[in-house]
Short mmCIF file of C-alpha atoms and ligand atoms in Angstrom, two decimals:
data_model
loop_
_atom_site.label_atom_id
_atom_site.label_comp_id
_atom_site.label_asym_id
_atom_site.label_seq_id
_atom_site.Cartn_x
_atom_site.Cartn_y
_atom_site.Cartn_z
CA MET A 1 21.74 -15.01 -21.60
CA THR A 2 23.51 -15.60 -24.88
CA ASP A 3 26.96 -14.23 -25.60
CA ALA A 4 25.40 -11.84 -28.06
CA MET A 5 23.06 -10.47 -25.40
CA HIS A 6 25.93 -10.18 -22.98
CA GLN A 7 27.99 -8.25 -25.54
CA SER A 8 25.27 -5.79 -26.42
CA GLY A 9 24.41 -5.31 -22.73
CA LEU A 10 28.02 -4.45 -22.04
CA SER A 11 28.03 -1.52 -24.40
CA PRO A 12 29.31 1.18 -22.07
CA ARG A 13 27.21 3.78 -23.85
CA VAL A 14 23.98 1.93 -23.21
CA ARG A 15 24.91 1.21 -19.65
CA ASN A 16 25.86 4.81 -18.95
CA ALA A 17 22.74 6.07 -20.62
CA ILE A 18 20.59 3.88 -18.37
CA PHE A 19 22.50 4.87 -15.23
CA HIS A 20 22.14 8.50 -16.18
CA TYR A 21 18.48 8.22 -16.87
CA ALA A 22 17.83 6.53 -13.51
CA SER A 23 20.04 8.95 -11.64
CA ASP A 24 18.36 11.99 -13.24
CA ARG A 25 14.93 10.63 -12.48
CA ILE A 26 15.87 10.27 -8.82
CA ASP A 27 17.47 13.73 -8.65
CA VAL A 28 15.22 15.90 -10.71
CA ASP A 29 11.81 17.13 -9.62
CA PRO A 30 9.75 14.82 -11.76
CA PRO A 31 7.31 16.36 -14.21
CA LEU A 32 3.73 15.33 -13.44
CA ASP A 33 3.10 14.16 -17.03
CA GLY A 34 -0.08 12.31 -17.98
CA PRO A 35 -1.67 9.64 -20.16
CA ARG A 36 -1.82 9.63 -23.97
CA SER A 37 -4.30 7.74 -26.07
CA LEU A 38 -3.51 4.36 -27.61
CA GLU A 39 -3.58 5.98 -31.08
CA GLU A 40 -1.08 8.63 -30.05
CA LEU A 41 1.23 6.07 -28.48
CA ASN A 42 0.98 3.83 -31.54
CA GLU A 43 1.98 6.73 -33.68
CA LEU A 44 4.77 8.05 -31.46
CA ALA A 45 6.35 4.80 -30.27
CA GLY A 46 5.53 2.56 -33.21
CA GLN A 47 6.29 -1.14 -33.15
CA THR A 48 9.07 -1.68 -30.63
CA ILE A 49 9.30 -5.48 -30.58
CA THR A 50 11.20 -6.51 -33.68
CA GLU A 51 13.26 -9.53 -34.75
CA GLN A 52 16.49 -7.56 -34.98
CA GLY A 53 16.04 -5.32 -31.95
CA LEU A 54 16.22 -1.53 -31.81
CA GLY A 55 19.42 -1.39 -29.78
CA GLY A 56 19.54 -0.16 -26.20
CA GLU A 57 20.00 3.51 -26.93
CA ALA A 58 17.08 3.70 -29.34
CA ALA A 59 14.80 1.74 -26.98
CA LEU A 60 15.79 3.99 -24.08
CA LYS A 61 15.10 7.05 -26.19
CA ILE A 62 11.58 5.82 -26.89
CA PHE A 63 11.05 5.22 -23.19
CA ALA A 64 12.44 8.62 -22.18
CA ASP A 65 10.75 10.66 -24.92
CA VAL A 66 7.43 8.88 -25.39
CA LEU A 67 6.57 6.23 -22.82
CA ALA A 68 7.71 7.76 -19.53
CA PRO A 69 5.96 11.10 -20.24
CA ALA A 70 2.79 9.10 -20.80
CA THR A 71 2.84 7.94 -17.17
CA ILE A 72 1.89 10.09 -14.18
CA SER A 73 4.65 10.61 -11.61
CA THR A 74 3.04 9.29 -8.45
CA ASP A 75 5.92 10.74 -6.41
CA HIS A 76 5.22 14.30 -7.60
CA PRO A 77 4.55 16.46 -4.52
CA ASN A 78 1.20 17.55 -5.98
CA TYR A 79 0.06 14.04 -6.86
CA LEU A 80 -2.61 13.89 -4.17
CA SER A 81 -5.03 11.27 -5.52
CA PHE A 82 -5.67 7.68 -4.41
CA ILE A 83 -2.65 6.95 -2.20
CA PRO A 84 0.50 8.45 -3.75
CA THR A 85 4.01 7.14 -3.24
CA ALA A 86 7.00 9.05 -1.93
CA PRO A 87 10.10 6.86 -1.80
CA THR A 88 13.21 8.18 -0.12
CA GLU A 89 16.16 8.59 -2.44
CA LEU A 90 18.00 5.83 -0.61
CA SER A 91 15.14 3.37 -0.97
CA THR A 92 14.87 4.01 -4.70
CA MET A 93 18.63 3.73 -5.15
CA PHE A 94 18.62 0.48 -3.27
CA ASP A 95 15.81 -0.89 -5.40
CA LEU A 96 18.32 -0.66 -8.24
CA VAL A 97 20.71 -2.77 -6.18
CA VAL A 98 17.99 -5.33 -5.53
CA SER A 99 17.38 -5.52 -9.27
CA ALA A 100 21.07 -5.95 -9.97
CA SER A 101 21.51 -8.69 -7.37
CA SER A 102 19.15 -11.45 -8.54
CA ILE A 103 18.44 -12.62 -5.02
CA TYR A 104 15.84 -15.36 -4.67
CA GLY A 105 13.87 -14.26 -1.64
CA GLY A 106 11.67 -17.31 -1.28
CA SER A 107 14.00 -19.48 0.76
CA TRP A 108 16.56 -19.13 3.52
CA LYS A 109 19.02 -21.35 1.66
CA GLU A 110 19.20 -18.94 -1.26
CA GLY A 111 18.40 -15.59 0.30
CA ALA A 112 19.49 -15.83 3.95
CA GLY A 113 21.28 -12.48 4.22
CA ALA A 114 18.55 -10.52 2.50
CA VAL A 115 15.76 -12.37 4.32
CA PHE A 116 17.53 -11.65 7.61
CA ALA A 117 17.46 -7.92 6.83
CA GLU A 118 13.81 -7.98 5.74
CA ASN A 119 12.91 -9.85 8.90
CA GLN A 120 14.52 -7.20 11.06
CA VAL A 121 12.18 -4.65 9.49
CA LEU A 122 9.20 -6.93 10.09
CA SER A 123 10.27 -7.45 13.71
CA PHE A 124 10.55 -3.71 14.16
CA LEU A 125 7.03 -3.20 12.77
CA ALA A 126 5.68 -6.04 14.93
CA ALA A 127 7.22 -4.50 18.03
CA GLU A 128 5.80 -1.05 17.18
CA CYS A 129 2.38 -2.69 17.02
CA GLY A 130 2.94 -4.50 20.31
CA LEU A 131 2.98 -8.03 18.90
CA PRO A 132 5.01 -10.51 20.92
CA GLU A 133 8.40 -11.95 20.09
CA GLY A 134 8.07 -14.85 17.69
CA SER A 135 5.68 -12.97 15.43
CA GLY A 136 6.85 -12.57 11.85
CA GLY A 137 5.98 -12.87 8.22
CA LEU A 138 7.16 -11.61 4.88
CA PHE A 139 6.91 -8.87 2.31
CA VAL A 140 4.44 -9.66 -0.47
CA GLN A 141 3.58 -7.64 -3.56
CA GLY A 142 0.82 -5.45 -2.15
CA GLY A 143 -1.99 -5.06 0.33
CA THR A 144 -4.40 -7.14 -1.71
CA LEU A 145 -2.09 -10.15 -1.62
CA GLY A 146 -1.29 -9.44 2.02
CA ASN A 147 -4.97 -9.54 2.92
CA LEU A 148 -5.43 -12.71 0.86
CA SER A 149 -2.48 -14.46 2.48
CA ALA A 150 -3.62 -13.55 5.99
CA LEU A 151 -7.24 -14.54 5.42
CA VAL A 152 -6.33 -17.84 3.75
CA THR A 153 -4.26 -18.58 6.86
CA ALA A 154 -7.19 -17.65 9.09
CA ARG A 155 -9.58 -19.89 7.19
CA GLU A 156 -7.16 -22.80 7.14
CA LYS A 157 -6.87 -22.57 10.92
CA ALA A 158 -10.67 -22.51 11.31
CA LYS A 159 -11.09 -25.34 8.82
CA THR A 160 -8.70 -27.56 10.75
CA LYS A 161 -10.97 -27.13 13.75
CA LEU A 162 -14.46 -27.01 12.19
CA GLY A 163 -14.19 -28.84 8.87
CA LYS A 164 -16.07 -27.64 5.83
CA GLN A 165 -18.38 -24.66 6.47
CA HIS A 166 -20.12 -21.82 4.68
CA TRP A 167 -17.43 -19.31 5.59
CA ALA A 168 -17.74 -15.58 6.12
CA ILE A 169 -15.40 -12.65 6.69
CA VAL A 170 -16.74 -9.76 8.77
CA CYS A 171 -15.52 -6.27 7.89
CA SER A 172 -16.57 -2.64 8.00
CA SER A 173 -18.71 -0.88 5.40
CA GLU A 174 -15.61 1.31 4.92
CA ALA A 175 -13.18 -1.61 4.47
CA HIS A 176 -11.00 -1.63 1.35
CA SER A 177 -12.36 -3.22 -1.83
CA SER A 178 -9.61 -5.83 -1.67
CA VAL A 179 -11.39 -7.62 1.20
CA LYS A 180 -14.32 -8.34 -1.11
CA ALA A 181 -11.93 -9.34 -3.88
CA VAL A 182 -10.21 -11.75 -1.48
CA ALA A 183 -13.55 -13.25 -0.43
CA LYS A 184 -14.35 -13.87 -4.07
CA VAL A 185 -11.11 -15.75 -4.62
CA MET A 186 -11.69 -17.73 -1.41
CA ASP A 187 -15.34 -18.36 -2.31
CA CYS A 188 -16.62 -17.10 1.01
CA GLU A 189 -19.17 -14.49 2.05
CA VAL A 190 -18.55 -10.98 3.33
CA VAL A 191 -20.77 -9.72 6.12
CA ILE A 192 -20.66 -5.97 6.42
CA ALA A 193 -20.61 -4.23 9.78
CA GLN A 194 -21.87 -0.67 9.55
CA ALA A 195 -19.26 1.97 10.35
CA GLY A 196 -20.42 4.88 12.47
CA GLU A 197 -20.87 8.54 11.48
CA SER A 198 -17.16 9.15 12.00
CA GLY A 199 -16.28 6.40 9.51
CA SER A 200 -14.87 4.17 12.23
CA LEU A 201 -16.18 0.67 12.94
CA GLY A 202 -17.09 0.23 16.59
CA LYS A 203 -17.51 -2.79 18.82
CA THR A 204 -21.31 -2.90 18.85
CA ALA A 205 -21.66 -2.89 15.07
CA ALA A 206 -18.91 -5.50 14.75
CA LEU A 207 -20.68 -7.70 17.28
CA GLN A 208 -24.03 -7.30 15.49
CA ALA A 209 -22.49 -8.36 12.19
CA VAL A 210 -21.01 -11.51 13.72
CA ILE A 211 -24.37 -12.42 15.25
CA GLU A 212 -26.12 -11.69 11.97
CA ALA A 213 -23.66 -13.87 10.06
CA LYS A 214 -24.36 -16.77 12.37
CA ALA A 215 -28.12 -16.22 12.13
CA GLN A 216 -27.76 -16.56 8.35
CA GLY A 217 -26.14 -19.95 8.81
CA LEU A 218 -22.68 -18.69 7.97
CA THR A 219 -19.53 -19.45 9.90
CA PRO A 220 -17.50 -16.30 10.41
CA PHE A 221 -13.80 -17.11 10.76
CA ALA A 222 -12.18 -13.68 10.63
CA ILE A 223 -12.94 -10.09 11.38
CA VAL A 224 -11.02 -7.34 9.61
CA GLY A 225 -10.29 -4.04 11.31
CA THR A 226 -9.08 -1.17 9.15
CA ALA A 227 -6.23 0.92 10.50
CA GLY A 228 -6.75 3.95 8.29
CA THR A 229 -9.49 3.70 5.66
CA THR A 230 -8.31 4.46 2.17
CA ASN A 231 -11.02 7.03 1.49
CA PHE A 232 -10.82 9.00 4.72
CA GLY A 233 -7.85 7.77 6.74
CA ILE A 234 -10.03 6.78 9.71
CA VAL A 235 -8.97 4.06 12.16
CA ASP A 236 -11.51 1.53 13.46
CA ASP A 237 -11.98 0.81 17.16
CA LEU A 238 -9.38 -1.94 17.02
CA ALA A 239 -9.60 -2.67 20.75
CA GLY A 240 -13.38 -3.13 20.57
CA ILE A 241 -13.15 -5.33 17.47
CA SER A 242 -10.44 -7.44 19.11
CA GLU A 243 -12.80 -8.16 22.00
CA VAL A 244 -15.45 -9.41 19.58
CA ALA A 245 -12.83 -11.56 17.86
CA LYS A 246 -11.78 -13.04 21.17
CA GLU A 247 -15.32 -13.72 22.33
CA TYR A 248 -16.22 -15.58 19.13
CA ASP A 249 -12.83 -17.18 18.51
CA LEU A 250 -12.33 -15.28 15.23
CA TRP A 251 -9.05 -14.40 13.58
CA PHE A 252 -8.43 -10.67 14.01
CA HIS A 253 -6.76 -9.20 10.92
CA VAL A 254 -5.78 -5.53 10.79
CA ASP A 255 -5.65 -4.01 7.33
CA GLY A 256 -3.29 -1.09 7.73
CA ALA A 257 -2.06 -0.94 4.14
CA TYR A 258 -2.13 2.84 4.13
CA GLY A 259 -2.68 4.00 7.67
CA LEU A 260 -0.91 1.66 10.06
CA ALA A 261 2.34 3.50 9.32
CA GLY A 262 0.86 6.28 11.45
CA ILE A 263 1.60 4.23 14.55
CA LEU A 264 5.21 5.38 14.20
CA ALA A 265 4.17 8.93 15.11
CA PRO A 266 4.05 9.14 18.92
CA GLU A 267 1.06 11.53 18.94
CA LEU A 268 -0.99 9.08 16.81
CA LYS A 269 -0.13 5.89 18.65
CA HIS A 270 -3.26 6.00 20.84
CA LEU A 271 -5.47 5.68 17.74
CA TYR A 272 -4.22 2.14 17.19
CA LYS A 273 -4.98 0.76 20.63
CA GLY A 274 -5.98 -2.88 20.20
CA VAL A 275 -3.68 -3.64 17.25
CA GLU A 276 -1.51 -5.51 19.77
CA HIS A 277 -4.25 -8.19 19.78
CA ALA A 278 -4.07 -8.75 16.00
CA ASP A 279 -3.49 -12.26 14.71
CA SER A 280 -2.09 -10.61 11.59
CA PHE A 281 -1.62 -7.15 10.16
CA ILE A 282 -0.44 -5.56 6.93
CA VAL A 283 1.17 -2.24 6.10
CA ASP A 284 2.35 -1.17 2.63
CA PRO A 285 5.77 0.50 2.53
CA HIS A 286 4.87 1.90 -0.90
CA LYS A 287 2.06 3.89 0.65
CA TRP A 288 3.24 5.68 3.77
CA LEU A 289 6.65 4.24 4.62
CA PHE A 290 8.52 6.07 1.88
CA ALA A 291 9.55 3.06 -0.19
CA PRO A 292 9.08 2.38 -3.91
CA PHE A 293 6.44 0.12 -5.48
CA ASP A 294 5.58 -2.52 -4.64
CA ALA A 295 5.63 -4.02 -1.19
CA CYS A 296 3.35 -5.06 1.63
CA ALA A 297 4.68 -6.05 5.04
CA LEU A 298 2.59 -8.94 6.35
CA VAL A 299 3.07 -9.98 9.98
CA TYR A 300 1.49 -12.87 11.86
CA ARG A 301 1.29 -13.27 15.62
CA GLU A 302 1.91 -17.01 15.17
CA PRO A 303 3.57 -17.53 11.81
CA GLU A 304 3.28 -21.29 12.13
CA TYR A 305 -0.39 -21.10 11.07
CA ALA A 306 0.69 -19.36 7.87
CA ARG A 307 3.36 -21.96 7.18
CA LEU A 308 0.81 -24.74 7.49
CA ALA A 309 -1.56 -22.89 5.15
CA HIS A 310 0.85 -21.75 2.46
CA THR A 311 3.85 -24.07 2.11
CA GLN A 312 4.00 -25.53 -1.39
CA HIS A 313 5.27 -29.08 -1.74
CA GLY A 314 6.90 -30.51 -4.81
CA GLU A 315 9.68 -32.97 -5.50
CA TYR A 316 12.06 -30.24 -6.56
CA LEU A 317 11.22 -28.06 -3.53
CA GLU A 318 11.67 -30.50 -0.67
CA VAL A 319 15.40 -29.77 -0.43
CA LEU A 320 14.40 -26.32 0.88
CA ASN A 321 12.17 -27.62 3.64
CA HIS A 322 14.82 -28.14 6.31
CA ALA A 323 13.50 -27.85 9.80
CA GLY A 324 14.32 -24.57 11.46
CA GLU A 325 15.02 -22.55 8.33
CA PHE A 326 12.69 -19.65 7.66
CA ASN A 327 11.49 -19.67 4.06
CA PRO A 328 9.46 -16.50 3.41
CA SER A 329 7.50 -18.07 0.56
CA ASP A 330 5.93 -20.51 3.01
CA TYR A 331 4.06 -17.70 4.73
CA GLY A 332 2.16 -16.09 1.85
CA PHE A 333 0.48 -16.71 -1.45
CA ASN A 334 3.62 -16.70 -3.57
CA LEU A 335 6.64 -18.81 -4.46
CA THR A 336 9.35 -16.96 -6.39
CA ARG A 337 9.89 -13.75 -4.50
CA ARG A 338 11.80 -10.52 -5.03
CA VAL A 339 13.34 -9.31 -1.77
CA ARG A 340 11.02 -6.34 -1.98
CA GLY A 341 11.48 -5.38 1.64
CA LEU A 342 15.14 -4.49 1.10
CA PRO A 343 14.65 -0.93 -0.21
CA LEU A 344 12.79 -0.09 3.01
CA TRP A 345 15.39 -1.92 5.07
CA PHE A 346 18.27 0.00 3.52
CA SER A 347 16.62 3.38 3.88
CA MET A 348 15.49 2.72 7.44
CA ALA A 349 18.84 1.26 8.45
CA SER A 350 20.58 4.31 6.99
CA HIS A 351 18.32 7.11 8.18
CA GLY A 352 17.16 5.63 11.47
CA VAL A 353 13.54 5.41 12.55
CA GLU A 354 13.30 8.89 14.07
CA LEU A 355 13.26 10.55 10.62
CA TYR A 356 10.35 8.32 9.62
CA ARG A 357 8.41 9.32 12.70
CA GLN A 358 9.01 12.99 11.91
CA ALA A 359 8.03 12.67 8.25
CA ILE A 360 4.75 10.97 9.13
CA SER A 361 3.97 13.56 11.81
CA ALA A 362 4.67 16.35 9.30
CA ASN A 363 2.20 14.84 6.81
CA VAL A 364 -0.48 14.69 9.49
CA ASP A 365 0.20 18.28 10.59
CA LEU A 366 -0.12 19.43 6.98
CA ALA A 367 -3.41 17.57 6.59
CA HIS A 368 -4.83 19.27 9.68
CA LYS A 369 -3.58 22.67 8.60
CA ILE A 370 -5.17 22.48 5.15
CA ALA A 371 -8.38 21.05 6.67
CA LYS A 372 -8.60 24.19 8.80
CA GLU A 373 -8.13 26.34 5.73
CA ILE A 374 -10.86 24.40 3.89
CA SER A 375 -13.27 24.91 6.80
CA SER A 376 -12.61 28.64 6.71
CA ARG A 377 -13.61 29.00 3.06
CA GLY A 378 -17.32 29.56 2.39
CA TYR A 379 -17.37 27.75 -0.97
CA LEU A 380 -15.84 24.57 0.45
CA LYS A 381 -17.01 22.01 2.95
CA LEU A 382 -14.89 19.58 4.90
CA VAL A 383 -16.64 16.19 4.75
CA ARG A 384 -14.94 14.86 7.89
CA ASP A 385 -12.21 15.99 10.23
CA PRO A 386 -9.02 14.20 9.21
CA GLN A 387 -7.51 11.70 11.59
CA LEU A 388 -4.38 10.78 9.60
CA SER A 389 -3.29 12.44 6.35
CA VAL A 390 -6.34 12.23 4.07
CA VAL A 391 -8.54 15.31 3.73
CA VAL A 392 -11.92 14.93 2.00
CA PHE A 393 -13.90 18.00 1.00
CA GLU A 394 -16.64 19.28 -1.29
CA ARG A 395 -16.94 22.33 -3.50
CA ASN A 396 -20.44 23.57 -2.73
CA GLY A 397 -22.75 23.33 -5.73
CA TRP A 398 -20.47 21.31 -8.00
CA ASP A 399 -21.67 18.20 -9.77
CA LEU A 400 -19.32 15.41 -10.85
CA ALA A 401 -18.80 16.91 -14.31
CA GLN A 402 -17.56 20.16 -12.78
CA TYR A 403 -15.07 18.31 -10.59
CA GLU A 404 -13.87 16.45 -13.68
CA VAL A 405 -13.30 19.60 -15.74
CA TRP A 406 -11.44 21.21 -12.83
CA SER A 407 -9.36 18.08 -12.22
CA GLU A 408 -8.37 17.77 -15.87
CA LYS A 409 -7.32 21.38 -16.00
CA LEU A 410 -5.06 20.94 -12.97
CA LEU A 411 -3.35 18.05 -14.76
CA SER A 412 -3.14 19.72 -18.17
CA ASP A 413 -1.60 22.76 -16.45
CA GLN A 414 0.89 20.26 -15.00
CA PHE A 415 0.22 21.65 -11.56
CA ALA A 416 -1.47 18.86 -9.64
CA PHE A 417 -3.19 15.50 -9.90
CA VAL A 418 -6.34 15.57 -7.79
CA VAL A 419 -9.26 13.44 -8.98
CA PRO A 420 -12.92 13.48 -7.96
CA SER A 421 -14.11 10.97 -5.39
CA SER A 422 -17.47 10.50 -3.70
CA HIS A 423 -19.14 9.74 -0.40
CA LEU A 424 -22.68 8.37 -0.04
CA GLY A 425 -23.28 9.14 -3.70
CA LYS A 426 -22.19 12.78 -3.42
CA PRO A 427 -19.14 13.88 -5.39
CA ASN A 428 -16.17 15.33 -3.55
CA THR A 429 -12.41 15.41 -3.83
CA ARG A 430 -9.59 14.52 -1.52
CA PHE A 431 -5.98 15.22 -0.71
CA ALA A 432 -4.01 12.12 0.28
CA ILE A 433 -0.81 13.52 1.75
CA VAL A 434 2.12 11.11 2.10
CA ASN A 435 4.86 13.12 0.41
CA PRO A 436 7.18 15.13 2.65
CA LEU A 437 7.78 17.52 -0.27
CA THR A 438 4.11 18.54 -0.59
CA LYS A 439 3.82 22.24 0.24
CA TYR A 440 1.02 24.03 2.07
CA GLU A 441 1.20 26.90 -0.43
CA ASP A 442 0.50 24.55 -3.33
CA LEU A 443 -2.48 23.03 -1.55
CA VAL A 444 -3.82 26.55 -1.01
CA LYS A 445 -3.39 27.26 -4.74
CA ILE A 446 -5.46 24.17 -5.50
CA LEU A 447 -8.21 25.44 -3.21
CA ASP A 448 -8.01 28.84 -4.94
CA SER A 449 -8.53 27.11 -8.28
CA MET A 450 -11.94 25.89 -7.09
CA GLU A 451 -13.33 29.28 -6.23
C1 LIG B 1 -4.33 0.27 -0.78
C2 LIG B 1 -5.04 -0.56 0.20
C3 LIG B 1 -5.16 -1.94 0.01
C4 LIG B 1 -4.64 -2.63 -1.22
O1 LIG B 1 -3.26 -2.54 -1.29
P1 LIG B 1 -2.50 -2.76 -2.68
O2 LIG B 1 -1.06 -2.62 -2.30
O3 LIG B 1 -2.99 -1.66 -3.59
O4 LIG B 1 -2.86 -4.11 -3.18
C5 LIG B 1 -5.79 -2.69 0.98
N1 LIG B 1 -6.29 -2.10 2.07
C6 LIG B 1 -6.20 -0.77 2.30
C7 LIG B 1 -6.78 -0.19 3.55
C8 LIG B 1 -5.57 0.04 1.35
O5 LIG B 1 -5.48 1.36 1.58
#
C-alpha cells in the first residue's frame, strides 16, 4: 500500500470506529433487516467509488446506515430459511484475526502453523467419521467446491485406470443441486437413483441406478451419498450405498455439507453408519458447526489421489513442491487460499468438543419438539418426521401466493425469516434450526401466525 493509504488507515478514529462496529455487531442481537430495491439503494447510498475517496468514517457510515440494514442477518435466531448460520462469538472474533494476519494458506512453507491447526480439525472430523489415520484434506470455500474437488479426484483416479470414457455420477433424487452443477463443469452425466418415501436413498435403488448407467453405455465412477438432505435433513443409507460402491469399484463420496455435523451428537451417530467407508466427505462449518461464512471441510481417505488430481505446476510454484510438505492447495480446486478453517479451530480449541455435541443435540431436540406441536395443530401438516434439525410442514389449503404473503409479513414485522419451499410440486415451508439461540416460544408464535 502507498504511504498515503497507510496514513489514512492509521487514523485512530477510523480504526476505532471499525473495531466498535464489529464488536457491536458481535455483541448485539442483530436486527433481522431485509433487502431494498436497487433504486432505493442508489438513492440512499449514492455513488461511493470516487477519485478522491469518501474517507473511512463516511464510508463506514454508509455501510452501517444503508448497506448493512439492506442485508438479512442470517445469524438471527428466527432466520429459519435455507440453512442459516450461527457462528460462535469466538469463531467470529477469530475470523477478524485471520483477516488481520494475511496468512497464505495454500502451502506449508508459508502457512505451516495455521495449516497445522486446520489439519487437526480435519483429523478430528475424520476420526469422528471413522476414517483411518492418514486421511486428510483441506478447507475450501463451500460445499459446492468441496463436491467438485472430491469428484474431480474420483474421476482422475478412474481415468488413470480406464482412460477416456463417457463418465457418470450416481446420486439420489434428493441430492443437492451442486452435484448437478459439478457434473456440468466436469462435462459428465448424472444418473439419478430414486430416494424412498422417507427421502433416504437405499441400497437397492442405488444399485439399480448403477446398472442403468452401465446399460446406457455410461461409465459411473462415483456414487454420492447425502448425509442430511438440504430440504429435509434426511440421511441416506450410507452403509448400503458403500456396498454398491465397493462392488462396482466406484468412489464413494458423502455430501454432508449440512447434516454430517450431526455425527457429533452421540444419539445421532447410528444414522451415519457406513460413512466410515467414504473415499471422501464434506461438511460445512458455516452450516452446522457454528463458524462464520464461508468454509467447507473436505476430507479424503487417501489424500494422495487428490494431490495427483489437483496440484498445479508452474515455474514459479515448483519451489513449494518439496517432498513431504503438505500443501493444502494441492488437494482441492483452488490455489491462493484463506486459512478459512481457523475460526472453527479457535472456537473448538477454546470451547472443547463437548459443547458442540450439546449444541447440535439441542437443535435436534427443538426440531422434534416443534414437529410434535405442528402435528397437534389441525390446520398444519407435517410433511415428514424430522431426522436432524429441519422441519417441513404445510398449512392446509394454502397456495404459494398465500405462503408468500405470510412470509413477507413475518419479515416486514421483523419477527422471522421463513420462506416458502415445496415438495413434489406442493408448496410448504420449513424451519432449518441450527442456531442455539432459537427459542421454542418464537417457533410457536410463527405457527400461530399461520392460523
Ligand atoms: C449447502 C449444501 C451444499 C452446497 O454448499 P455451499 O457451501 O452452499 O456451496 C452441498 N450439499 C448439501 C447437502 C448442502 O446442504
